[in-house]
mmCIF file of C-alpha atoms in Angstrom:
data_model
loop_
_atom_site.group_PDB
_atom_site.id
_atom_site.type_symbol
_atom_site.label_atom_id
_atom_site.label_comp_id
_atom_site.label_asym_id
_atom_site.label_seq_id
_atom_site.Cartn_x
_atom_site.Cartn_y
_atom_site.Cartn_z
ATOM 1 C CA UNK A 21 0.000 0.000 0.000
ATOM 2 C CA UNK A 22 1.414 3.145 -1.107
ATOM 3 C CA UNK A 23 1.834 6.872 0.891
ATOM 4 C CA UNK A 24 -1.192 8.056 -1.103
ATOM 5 C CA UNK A 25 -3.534 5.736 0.123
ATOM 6 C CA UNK A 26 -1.949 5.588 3.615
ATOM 7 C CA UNK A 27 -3.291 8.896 3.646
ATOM 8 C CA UNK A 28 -6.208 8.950 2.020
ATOM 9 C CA UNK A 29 -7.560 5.747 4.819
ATOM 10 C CA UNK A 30 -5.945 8.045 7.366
ATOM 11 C CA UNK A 31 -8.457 11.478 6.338
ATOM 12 C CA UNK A 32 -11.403 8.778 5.808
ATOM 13 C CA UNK A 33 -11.142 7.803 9.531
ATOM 14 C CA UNK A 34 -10.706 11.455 10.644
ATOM 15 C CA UNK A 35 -13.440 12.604 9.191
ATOM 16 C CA UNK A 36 -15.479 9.872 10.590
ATOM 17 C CA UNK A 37 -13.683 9.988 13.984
ATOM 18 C CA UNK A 38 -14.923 14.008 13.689
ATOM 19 C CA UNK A 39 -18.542 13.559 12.941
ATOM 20 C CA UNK A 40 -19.238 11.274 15.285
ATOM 21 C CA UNK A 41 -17.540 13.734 17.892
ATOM 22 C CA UNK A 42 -19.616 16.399 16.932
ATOM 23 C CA UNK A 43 -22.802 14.584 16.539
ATOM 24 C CA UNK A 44 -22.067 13.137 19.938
ATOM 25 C CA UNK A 45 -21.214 16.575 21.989
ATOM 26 C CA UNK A 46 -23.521 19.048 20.098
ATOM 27 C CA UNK A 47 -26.752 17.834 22.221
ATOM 28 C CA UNK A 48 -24.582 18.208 25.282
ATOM 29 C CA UNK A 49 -24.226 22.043 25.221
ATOM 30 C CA UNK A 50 -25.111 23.797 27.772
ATOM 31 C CA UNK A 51 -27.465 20.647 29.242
ATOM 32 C CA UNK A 52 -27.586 19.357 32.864
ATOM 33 C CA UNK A 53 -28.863 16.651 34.608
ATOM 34 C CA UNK A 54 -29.877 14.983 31.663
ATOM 35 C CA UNK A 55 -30.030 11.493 33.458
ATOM 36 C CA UNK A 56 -32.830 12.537 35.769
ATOM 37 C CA UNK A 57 -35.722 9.690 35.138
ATOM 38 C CA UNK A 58 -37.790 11.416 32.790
ATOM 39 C CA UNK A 59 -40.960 10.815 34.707
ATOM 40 C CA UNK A 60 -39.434 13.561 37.189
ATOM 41 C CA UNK A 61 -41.331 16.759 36.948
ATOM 42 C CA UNK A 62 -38.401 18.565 38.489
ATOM 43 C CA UNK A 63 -36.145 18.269 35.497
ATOM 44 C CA UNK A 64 -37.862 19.944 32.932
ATOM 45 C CA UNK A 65 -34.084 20.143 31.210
ATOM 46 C CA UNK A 66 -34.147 15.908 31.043
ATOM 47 C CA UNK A 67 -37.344 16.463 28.762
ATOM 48 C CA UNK A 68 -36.176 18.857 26.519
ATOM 49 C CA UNK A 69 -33.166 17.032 26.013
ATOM 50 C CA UNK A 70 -35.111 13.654 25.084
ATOM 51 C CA UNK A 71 -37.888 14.804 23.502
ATOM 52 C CA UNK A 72 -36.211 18.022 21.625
ATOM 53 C CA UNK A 73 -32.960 18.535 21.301
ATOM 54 C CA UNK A 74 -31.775 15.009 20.527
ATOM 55 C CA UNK A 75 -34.190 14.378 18.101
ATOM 56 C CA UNK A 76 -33.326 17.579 16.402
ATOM 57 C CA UNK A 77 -29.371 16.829 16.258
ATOM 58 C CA UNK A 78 -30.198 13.082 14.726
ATOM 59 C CA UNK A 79 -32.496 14.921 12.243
ATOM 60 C CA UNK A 80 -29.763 17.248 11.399
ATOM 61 C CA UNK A 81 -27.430 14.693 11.047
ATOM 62 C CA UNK A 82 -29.864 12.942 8.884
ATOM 63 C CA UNK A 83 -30.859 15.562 6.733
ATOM 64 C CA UNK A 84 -27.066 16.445 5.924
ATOM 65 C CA UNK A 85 -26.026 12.996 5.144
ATOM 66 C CA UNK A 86 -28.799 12.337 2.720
ATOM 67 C CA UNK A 87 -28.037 16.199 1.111
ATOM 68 C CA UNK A 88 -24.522 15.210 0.834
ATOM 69 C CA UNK A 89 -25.056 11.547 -1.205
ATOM 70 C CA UNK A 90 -27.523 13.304 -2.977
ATOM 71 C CA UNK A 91 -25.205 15.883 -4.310
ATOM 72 C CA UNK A 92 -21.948 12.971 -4.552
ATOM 73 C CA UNK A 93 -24.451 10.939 -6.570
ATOM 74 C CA UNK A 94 -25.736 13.297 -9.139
ATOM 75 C CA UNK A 95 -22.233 14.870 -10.165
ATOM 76 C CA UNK A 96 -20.379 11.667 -10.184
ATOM 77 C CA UNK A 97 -23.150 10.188 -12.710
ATOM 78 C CA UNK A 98 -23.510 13.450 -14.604
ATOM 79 C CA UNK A 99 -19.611 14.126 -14.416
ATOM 80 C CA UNK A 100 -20.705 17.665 -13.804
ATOM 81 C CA UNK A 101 -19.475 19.689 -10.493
ATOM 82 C CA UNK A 102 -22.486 21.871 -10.663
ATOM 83 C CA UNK A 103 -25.142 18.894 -10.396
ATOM 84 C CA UNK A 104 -27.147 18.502 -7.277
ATOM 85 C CA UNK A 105 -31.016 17.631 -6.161
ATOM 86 C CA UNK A 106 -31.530 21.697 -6.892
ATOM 87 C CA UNK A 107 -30.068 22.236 -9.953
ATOM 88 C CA UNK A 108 -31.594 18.984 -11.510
ATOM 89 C CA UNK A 109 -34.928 20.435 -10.010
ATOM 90 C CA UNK A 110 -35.780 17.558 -7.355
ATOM 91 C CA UNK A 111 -35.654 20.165 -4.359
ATOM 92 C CA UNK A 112 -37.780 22.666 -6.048
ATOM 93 C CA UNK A 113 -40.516 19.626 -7.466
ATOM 94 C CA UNK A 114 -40.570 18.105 -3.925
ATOM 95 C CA UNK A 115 -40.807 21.761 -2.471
ATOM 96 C CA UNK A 116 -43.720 22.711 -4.896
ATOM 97 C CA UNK A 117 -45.582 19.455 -3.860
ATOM 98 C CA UNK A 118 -45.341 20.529 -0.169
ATOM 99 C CA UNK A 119 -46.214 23.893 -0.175
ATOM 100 C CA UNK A 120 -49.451 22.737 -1.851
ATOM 101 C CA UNK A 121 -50.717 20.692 0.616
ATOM 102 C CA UNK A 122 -49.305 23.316 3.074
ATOM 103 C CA UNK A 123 -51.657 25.846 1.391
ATOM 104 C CA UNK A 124 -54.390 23.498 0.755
ATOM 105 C CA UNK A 125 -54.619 20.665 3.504
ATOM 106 C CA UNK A 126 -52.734 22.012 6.503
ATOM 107 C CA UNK A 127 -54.025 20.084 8.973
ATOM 108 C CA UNK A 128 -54.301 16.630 6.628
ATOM 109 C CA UNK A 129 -52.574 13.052 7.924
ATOM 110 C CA UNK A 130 -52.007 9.942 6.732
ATOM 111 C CA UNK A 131 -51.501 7.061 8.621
ATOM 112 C CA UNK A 132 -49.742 9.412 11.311
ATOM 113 C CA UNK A 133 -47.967 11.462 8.253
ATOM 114 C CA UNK A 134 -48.651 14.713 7.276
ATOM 115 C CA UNK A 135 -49.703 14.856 3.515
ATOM 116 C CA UNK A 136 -46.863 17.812 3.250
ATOM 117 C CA UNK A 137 -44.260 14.900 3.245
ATOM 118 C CA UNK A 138 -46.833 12.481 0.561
ATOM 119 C CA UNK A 139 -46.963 16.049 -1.401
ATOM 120 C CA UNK A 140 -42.996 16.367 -1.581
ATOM 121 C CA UNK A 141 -42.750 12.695 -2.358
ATOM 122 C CA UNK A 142 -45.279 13.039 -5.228
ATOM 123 C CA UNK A 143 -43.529 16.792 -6.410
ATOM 124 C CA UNK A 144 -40.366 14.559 -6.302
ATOM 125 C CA UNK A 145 -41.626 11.999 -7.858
ATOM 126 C CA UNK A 146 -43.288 14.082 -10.821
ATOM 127 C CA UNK A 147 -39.826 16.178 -11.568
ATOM 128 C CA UNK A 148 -37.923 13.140 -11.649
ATOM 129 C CA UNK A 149 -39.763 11.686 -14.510
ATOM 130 C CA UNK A 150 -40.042 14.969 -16.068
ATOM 131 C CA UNK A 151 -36.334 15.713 -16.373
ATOM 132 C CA UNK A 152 -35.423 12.058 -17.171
ATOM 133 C CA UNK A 153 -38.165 12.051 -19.796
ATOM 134 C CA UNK A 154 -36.857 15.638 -21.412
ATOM 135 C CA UNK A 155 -33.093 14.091 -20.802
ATOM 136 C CA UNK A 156 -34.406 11.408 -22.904
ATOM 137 C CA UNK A 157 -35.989 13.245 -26.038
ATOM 138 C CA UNK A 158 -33.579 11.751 -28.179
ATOM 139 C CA UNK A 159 -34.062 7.957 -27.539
ATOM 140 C CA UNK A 160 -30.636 8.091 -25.310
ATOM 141 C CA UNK A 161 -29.908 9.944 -22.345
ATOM 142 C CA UNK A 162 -27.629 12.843 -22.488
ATOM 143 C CA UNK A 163 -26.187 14.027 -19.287
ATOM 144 C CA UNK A 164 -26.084 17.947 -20.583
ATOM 145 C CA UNK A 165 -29.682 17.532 -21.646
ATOM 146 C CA UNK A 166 -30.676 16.136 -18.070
ATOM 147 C CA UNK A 167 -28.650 18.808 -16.495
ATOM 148 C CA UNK A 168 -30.573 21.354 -18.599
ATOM 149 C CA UNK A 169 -34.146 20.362 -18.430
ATOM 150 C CA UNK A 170 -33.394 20.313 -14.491
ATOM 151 C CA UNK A 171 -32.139 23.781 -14.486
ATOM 152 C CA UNK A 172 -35.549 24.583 -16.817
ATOM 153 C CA UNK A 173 -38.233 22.376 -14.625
ATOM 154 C CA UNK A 174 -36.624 23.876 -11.438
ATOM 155 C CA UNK A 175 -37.684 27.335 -12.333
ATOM 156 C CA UNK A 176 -40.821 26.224 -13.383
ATOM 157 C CA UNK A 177 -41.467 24.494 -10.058
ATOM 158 C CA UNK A 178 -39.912 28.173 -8.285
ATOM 159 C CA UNK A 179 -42.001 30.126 -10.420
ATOM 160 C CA UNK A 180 -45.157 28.119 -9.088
ATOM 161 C CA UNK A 181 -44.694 28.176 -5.337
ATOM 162 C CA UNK A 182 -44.555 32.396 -6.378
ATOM 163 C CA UNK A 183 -47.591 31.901 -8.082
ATOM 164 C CA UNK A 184 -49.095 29.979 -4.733
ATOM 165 C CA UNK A 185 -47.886 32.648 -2.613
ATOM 166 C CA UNK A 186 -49.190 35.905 -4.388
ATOM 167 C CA UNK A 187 -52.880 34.083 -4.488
ATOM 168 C CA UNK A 188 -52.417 33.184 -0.978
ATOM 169 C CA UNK A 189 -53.176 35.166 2.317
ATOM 170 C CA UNK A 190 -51.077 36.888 4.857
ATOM 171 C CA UNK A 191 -50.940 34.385 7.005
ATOM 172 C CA UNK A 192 -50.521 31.354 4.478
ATOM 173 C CA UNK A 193 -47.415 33.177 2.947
ATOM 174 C CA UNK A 194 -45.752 33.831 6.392
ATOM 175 C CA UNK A 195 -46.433 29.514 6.758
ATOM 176 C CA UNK A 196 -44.786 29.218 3.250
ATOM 177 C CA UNK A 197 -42.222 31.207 3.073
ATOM 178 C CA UNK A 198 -41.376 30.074 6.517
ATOM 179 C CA UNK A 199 -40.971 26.465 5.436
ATOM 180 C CA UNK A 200 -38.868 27.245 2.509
ATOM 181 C CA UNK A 201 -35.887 28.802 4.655
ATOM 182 C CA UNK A 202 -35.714 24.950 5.859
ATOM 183 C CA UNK A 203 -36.085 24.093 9.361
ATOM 184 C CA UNK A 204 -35.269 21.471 11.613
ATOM 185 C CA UNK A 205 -37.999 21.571 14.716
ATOM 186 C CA UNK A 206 -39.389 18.350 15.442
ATOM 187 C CA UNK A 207 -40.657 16.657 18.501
ATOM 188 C CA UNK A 208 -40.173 12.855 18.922
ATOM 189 C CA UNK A 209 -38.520 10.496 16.542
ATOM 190 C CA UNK A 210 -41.075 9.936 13.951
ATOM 191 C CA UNK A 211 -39.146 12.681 11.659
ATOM 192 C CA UNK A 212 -35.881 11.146 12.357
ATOM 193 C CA UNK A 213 -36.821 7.202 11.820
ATOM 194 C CA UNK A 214 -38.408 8.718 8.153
ATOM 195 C CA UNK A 215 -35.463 10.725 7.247
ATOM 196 C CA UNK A 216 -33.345 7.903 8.069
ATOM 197 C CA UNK A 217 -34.708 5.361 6.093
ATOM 198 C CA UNK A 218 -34.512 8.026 3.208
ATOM 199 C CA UNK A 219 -31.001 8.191 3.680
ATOM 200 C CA UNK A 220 -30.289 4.646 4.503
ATOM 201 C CA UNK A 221 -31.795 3.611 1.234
ATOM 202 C CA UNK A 222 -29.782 5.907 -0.602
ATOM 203 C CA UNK A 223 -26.293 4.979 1.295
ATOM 204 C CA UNK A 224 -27.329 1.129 0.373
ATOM 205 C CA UNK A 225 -28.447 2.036 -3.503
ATOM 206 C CA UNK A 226 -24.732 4.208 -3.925
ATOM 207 C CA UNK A 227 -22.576 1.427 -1.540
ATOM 208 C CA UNK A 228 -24.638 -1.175 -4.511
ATOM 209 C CA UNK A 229 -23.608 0.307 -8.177
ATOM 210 C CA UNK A 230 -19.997 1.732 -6.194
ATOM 211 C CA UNK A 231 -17.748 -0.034 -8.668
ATOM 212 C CA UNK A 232 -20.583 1.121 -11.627
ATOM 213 C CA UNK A 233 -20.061 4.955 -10.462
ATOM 214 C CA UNK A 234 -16.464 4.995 -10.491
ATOM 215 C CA UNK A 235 -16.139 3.646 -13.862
ATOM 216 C CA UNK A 236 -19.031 6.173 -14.853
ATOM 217 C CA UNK A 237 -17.309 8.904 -13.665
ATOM 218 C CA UNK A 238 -14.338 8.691 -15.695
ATOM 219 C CA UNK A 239 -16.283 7.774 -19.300
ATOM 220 C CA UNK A 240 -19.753 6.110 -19.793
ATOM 221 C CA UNK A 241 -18.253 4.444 -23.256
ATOM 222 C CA UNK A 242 -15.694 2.605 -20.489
ATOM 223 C CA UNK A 243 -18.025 1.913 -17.961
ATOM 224 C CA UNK A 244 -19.820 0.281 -21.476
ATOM 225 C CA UNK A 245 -16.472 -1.455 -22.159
ATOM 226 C CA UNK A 246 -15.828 -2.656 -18.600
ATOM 227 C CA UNK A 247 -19.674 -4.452 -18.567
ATOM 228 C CA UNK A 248 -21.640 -1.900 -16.856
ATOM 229 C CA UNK A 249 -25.692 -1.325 -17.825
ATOM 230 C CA UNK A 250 -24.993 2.546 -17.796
ATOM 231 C CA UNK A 251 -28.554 3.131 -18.661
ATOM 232 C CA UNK A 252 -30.138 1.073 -16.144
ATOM 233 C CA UNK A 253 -27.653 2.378 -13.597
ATOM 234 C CA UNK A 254 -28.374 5.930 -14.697
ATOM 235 C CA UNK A 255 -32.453 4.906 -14.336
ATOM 236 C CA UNK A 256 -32.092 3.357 -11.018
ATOM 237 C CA UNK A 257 -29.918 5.590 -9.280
ATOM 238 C CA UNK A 258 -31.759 8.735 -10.408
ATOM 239 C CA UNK A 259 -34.942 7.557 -9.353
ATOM 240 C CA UNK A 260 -33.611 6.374 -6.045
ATOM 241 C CA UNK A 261 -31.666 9.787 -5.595
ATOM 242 C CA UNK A 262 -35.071 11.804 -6.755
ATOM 243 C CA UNK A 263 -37.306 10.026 -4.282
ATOM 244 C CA UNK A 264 -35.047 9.299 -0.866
ATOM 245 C CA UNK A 265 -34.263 13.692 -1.436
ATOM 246 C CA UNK A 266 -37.821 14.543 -1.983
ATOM 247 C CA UNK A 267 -38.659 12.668 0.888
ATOM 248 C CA UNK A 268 -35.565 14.629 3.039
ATOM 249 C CA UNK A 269 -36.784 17.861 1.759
ATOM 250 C CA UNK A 270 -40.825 17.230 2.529
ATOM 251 C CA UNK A 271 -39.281 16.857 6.002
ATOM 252 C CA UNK A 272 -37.168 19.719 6.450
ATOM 253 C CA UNK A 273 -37.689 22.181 3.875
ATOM 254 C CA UNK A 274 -35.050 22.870 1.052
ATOM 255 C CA UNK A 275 -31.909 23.459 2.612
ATOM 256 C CA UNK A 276 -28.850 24.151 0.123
ATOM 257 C CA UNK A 277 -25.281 23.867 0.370
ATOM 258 C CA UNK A 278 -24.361 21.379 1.498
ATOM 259 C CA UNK A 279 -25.550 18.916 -1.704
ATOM 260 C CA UNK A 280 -23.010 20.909 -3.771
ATOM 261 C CA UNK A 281 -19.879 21.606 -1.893
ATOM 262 C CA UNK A 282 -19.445 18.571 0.328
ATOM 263 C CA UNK A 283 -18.746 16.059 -2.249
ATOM 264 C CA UNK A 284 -15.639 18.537 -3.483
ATOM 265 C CA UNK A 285 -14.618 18.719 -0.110
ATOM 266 C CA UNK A 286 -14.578 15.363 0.662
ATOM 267 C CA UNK A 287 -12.988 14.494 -2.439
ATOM 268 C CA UNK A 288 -10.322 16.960 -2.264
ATOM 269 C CA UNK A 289 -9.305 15.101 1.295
ATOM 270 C CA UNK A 290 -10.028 11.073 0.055
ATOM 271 C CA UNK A 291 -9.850 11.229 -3.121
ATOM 272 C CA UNK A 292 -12.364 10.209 -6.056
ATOM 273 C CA UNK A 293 -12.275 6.225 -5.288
ATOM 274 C CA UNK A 294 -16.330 6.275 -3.931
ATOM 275 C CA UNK A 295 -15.853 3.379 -1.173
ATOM 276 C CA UNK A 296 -14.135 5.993 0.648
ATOM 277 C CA UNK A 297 -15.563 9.019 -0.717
ATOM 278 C CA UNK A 298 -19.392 7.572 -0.062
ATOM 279 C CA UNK A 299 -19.038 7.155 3.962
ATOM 280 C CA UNK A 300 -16.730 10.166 4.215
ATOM 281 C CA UNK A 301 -19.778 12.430 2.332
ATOM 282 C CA UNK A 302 -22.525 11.269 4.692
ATOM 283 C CA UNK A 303 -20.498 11.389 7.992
ATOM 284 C CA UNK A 304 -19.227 14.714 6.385
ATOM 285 C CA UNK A 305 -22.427 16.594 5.424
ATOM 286 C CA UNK A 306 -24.535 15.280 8.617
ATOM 287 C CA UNK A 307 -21.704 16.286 10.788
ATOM 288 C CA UNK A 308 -21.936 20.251 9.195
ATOM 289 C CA UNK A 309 -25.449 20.477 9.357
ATOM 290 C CA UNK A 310 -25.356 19.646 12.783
ATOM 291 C CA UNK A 311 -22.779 22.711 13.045
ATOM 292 C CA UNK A 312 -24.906 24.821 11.054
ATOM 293 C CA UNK A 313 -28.137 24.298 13.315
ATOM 294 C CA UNK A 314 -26.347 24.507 16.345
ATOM 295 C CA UNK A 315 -25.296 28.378 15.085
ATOM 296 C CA UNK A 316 -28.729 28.596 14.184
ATOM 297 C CA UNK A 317 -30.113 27.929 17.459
ATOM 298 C CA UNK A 318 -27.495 29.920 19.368
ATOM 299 C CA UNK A 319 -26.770 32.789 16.883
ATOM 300 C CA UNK A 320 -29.495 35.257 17.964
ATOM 301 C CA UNK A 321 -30.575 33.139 21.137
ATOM 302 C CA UNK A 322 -33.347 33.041 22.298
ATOM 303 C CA UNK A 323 -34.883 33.296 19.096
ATOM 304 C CA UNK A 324 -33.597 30.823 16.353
ATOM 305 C CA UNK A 325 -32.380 31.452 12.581
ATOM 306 C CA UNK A 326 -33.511 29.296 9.979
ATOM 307 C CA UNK A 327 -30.705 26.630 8.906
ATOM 308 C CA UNK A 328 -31.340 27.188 5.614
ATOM 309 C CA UNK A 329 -30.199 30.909 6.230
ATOM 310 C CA UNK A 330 -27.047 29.538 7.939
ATOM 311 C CA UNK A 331 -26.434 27.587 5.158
ATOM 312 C CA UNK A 332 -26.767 29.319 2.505
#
């Protein structure tokens, strides 16, 4: 084993080593007495730590990671350093679908879910085949089509959540515009298990075409050579990446960033081999958003920035 990847193992584990620091102290700030029993009506600061902020740093952490494979994903299969869930128009589709039910069903569930999240899974779901199908005009996919029609269907989707907000009232717009600076208040786990799963799946669907994306990153003609389904791999991965970030995003709002600059930082420390660079981007991008709430909840204490502020 050479120097290079001596090194390259040895930033992999620090980066890990750092996240799950971070993840591990942020909740800790300024708490006490967090091992009270919680059924102790003296320790008001056990509850809050259980019930609020622990849930809200997992979230983060959740959130981030998911932004961050998102982004890795799309620009190592596009070969473009510009691609992420916003610029191929994911974010704003899943955002659109959200702020309708926002506007229009506030106070809907589903089985214990609010529609907002079914409404970004469907706004997801309908931009994904949208760009694909304009990426596809031509009988075969051309990455700088795809990239374009998601530039184009993302300010489409933009232009509509305008359009809902000037024919909506005072106090719907204050709701939607709200929601669109991205937020991370929850109470419980039921956000956190959901965003999760959304990012699980789309760890295990990178971790499975690994060897497929690093031979599509360098040329899809020798990923073709080498015996890899490009299409398929393009079809599978994009849906997977479309849905598991629409689902992120129905959660949290659209928060930026982080999709498009973690990958490049990552890379620039590990290198461009993805079995590294895949668990260095999610431990990576979860670990920042964690930062970044943390300065939004302390920045202008009491009151609390929106992380999407801090972010972007």
């Amino acid at each position: 084993m050479n120097s290079l990847q001596v090194n390259r193992r040895r930033s992999v584990a620090v980066i890990l080593l750092m996240s799950a620091v971070i993840v591990c102290i942020s909740p800790l700030v300024g708490v006490v007495n967090i091992w009270t029993p919680r059924t102790s009506t003296a320790n008001i600061a056990s509850e809050i730590f259980w019930s609020l902020r622990l849930p809200r740093i997992l979230l983060a952490f959740c959130c981030g990671s998911a932004l961050g494979l998102g982004g890795l994903v799309f620009q190592t299969m596009l070969r473009n350093p510009l691609a992420t869930p916003y610029t191929l128009g994911v974010a704003s589709g899943a955002s659109c679908g959200a702020v309708v039910v926002i506007l229009f069903a506030p106070a809907a569930s589903f089985f214990g879910l609010s529609v907002s999240i079914l409404g970004g899974l469907a706004g997801a779901g309908v931009t994904a085949a949208l760009v694909y199908s304009l990426g596809s005009v031509s009988g075969a996919l051309s990455m700088s089509t795809l990239l374009l029609a998601g530039v184009a269907v993302s300010f489409f989707f933009s232009s509509l959540i305008l359009l809902f907000q000037y024919l909506a009232s005072p106090a719907e717009i204050y709701l939607v515009v709200r929601w669109l600076m991205g937020g991370l208040e929850t109470v419980g786990y039921r956000d956190v298990l959901l965003t999760a799963v959304f990012s699980l799946v789309l760890f295990a669907a990178a971790l499975r075409f690994v060897r497929e994306l690093d031979s599509m990153a360098i040329d899809d003609d020798l990923a073709h050579s080498w015996g890899v389904p490009v299409l398929s791999v393009q079809r599978w991965l994009f849906a997977l990446t479309s849905i598991s970030i629409g689902g992120v995003v129905s959660v949290t709002g659209p928060i930026g960033f982080i999709g498009i600059m973690l990958p490049h930082v990552c890379r620039s420390l590990v290198g461009p081999k993805m079995i590294w660079l895949l668990p260095s981007t999610a431990a990576a991008s979860g670990a920042f958003l964690v930062l970044c709430d943390a300065a939004a909840r302390t920045i202008a204490a009491p009151a609390e920035v929106p992380v999407g502020i801090i972010t972007a």
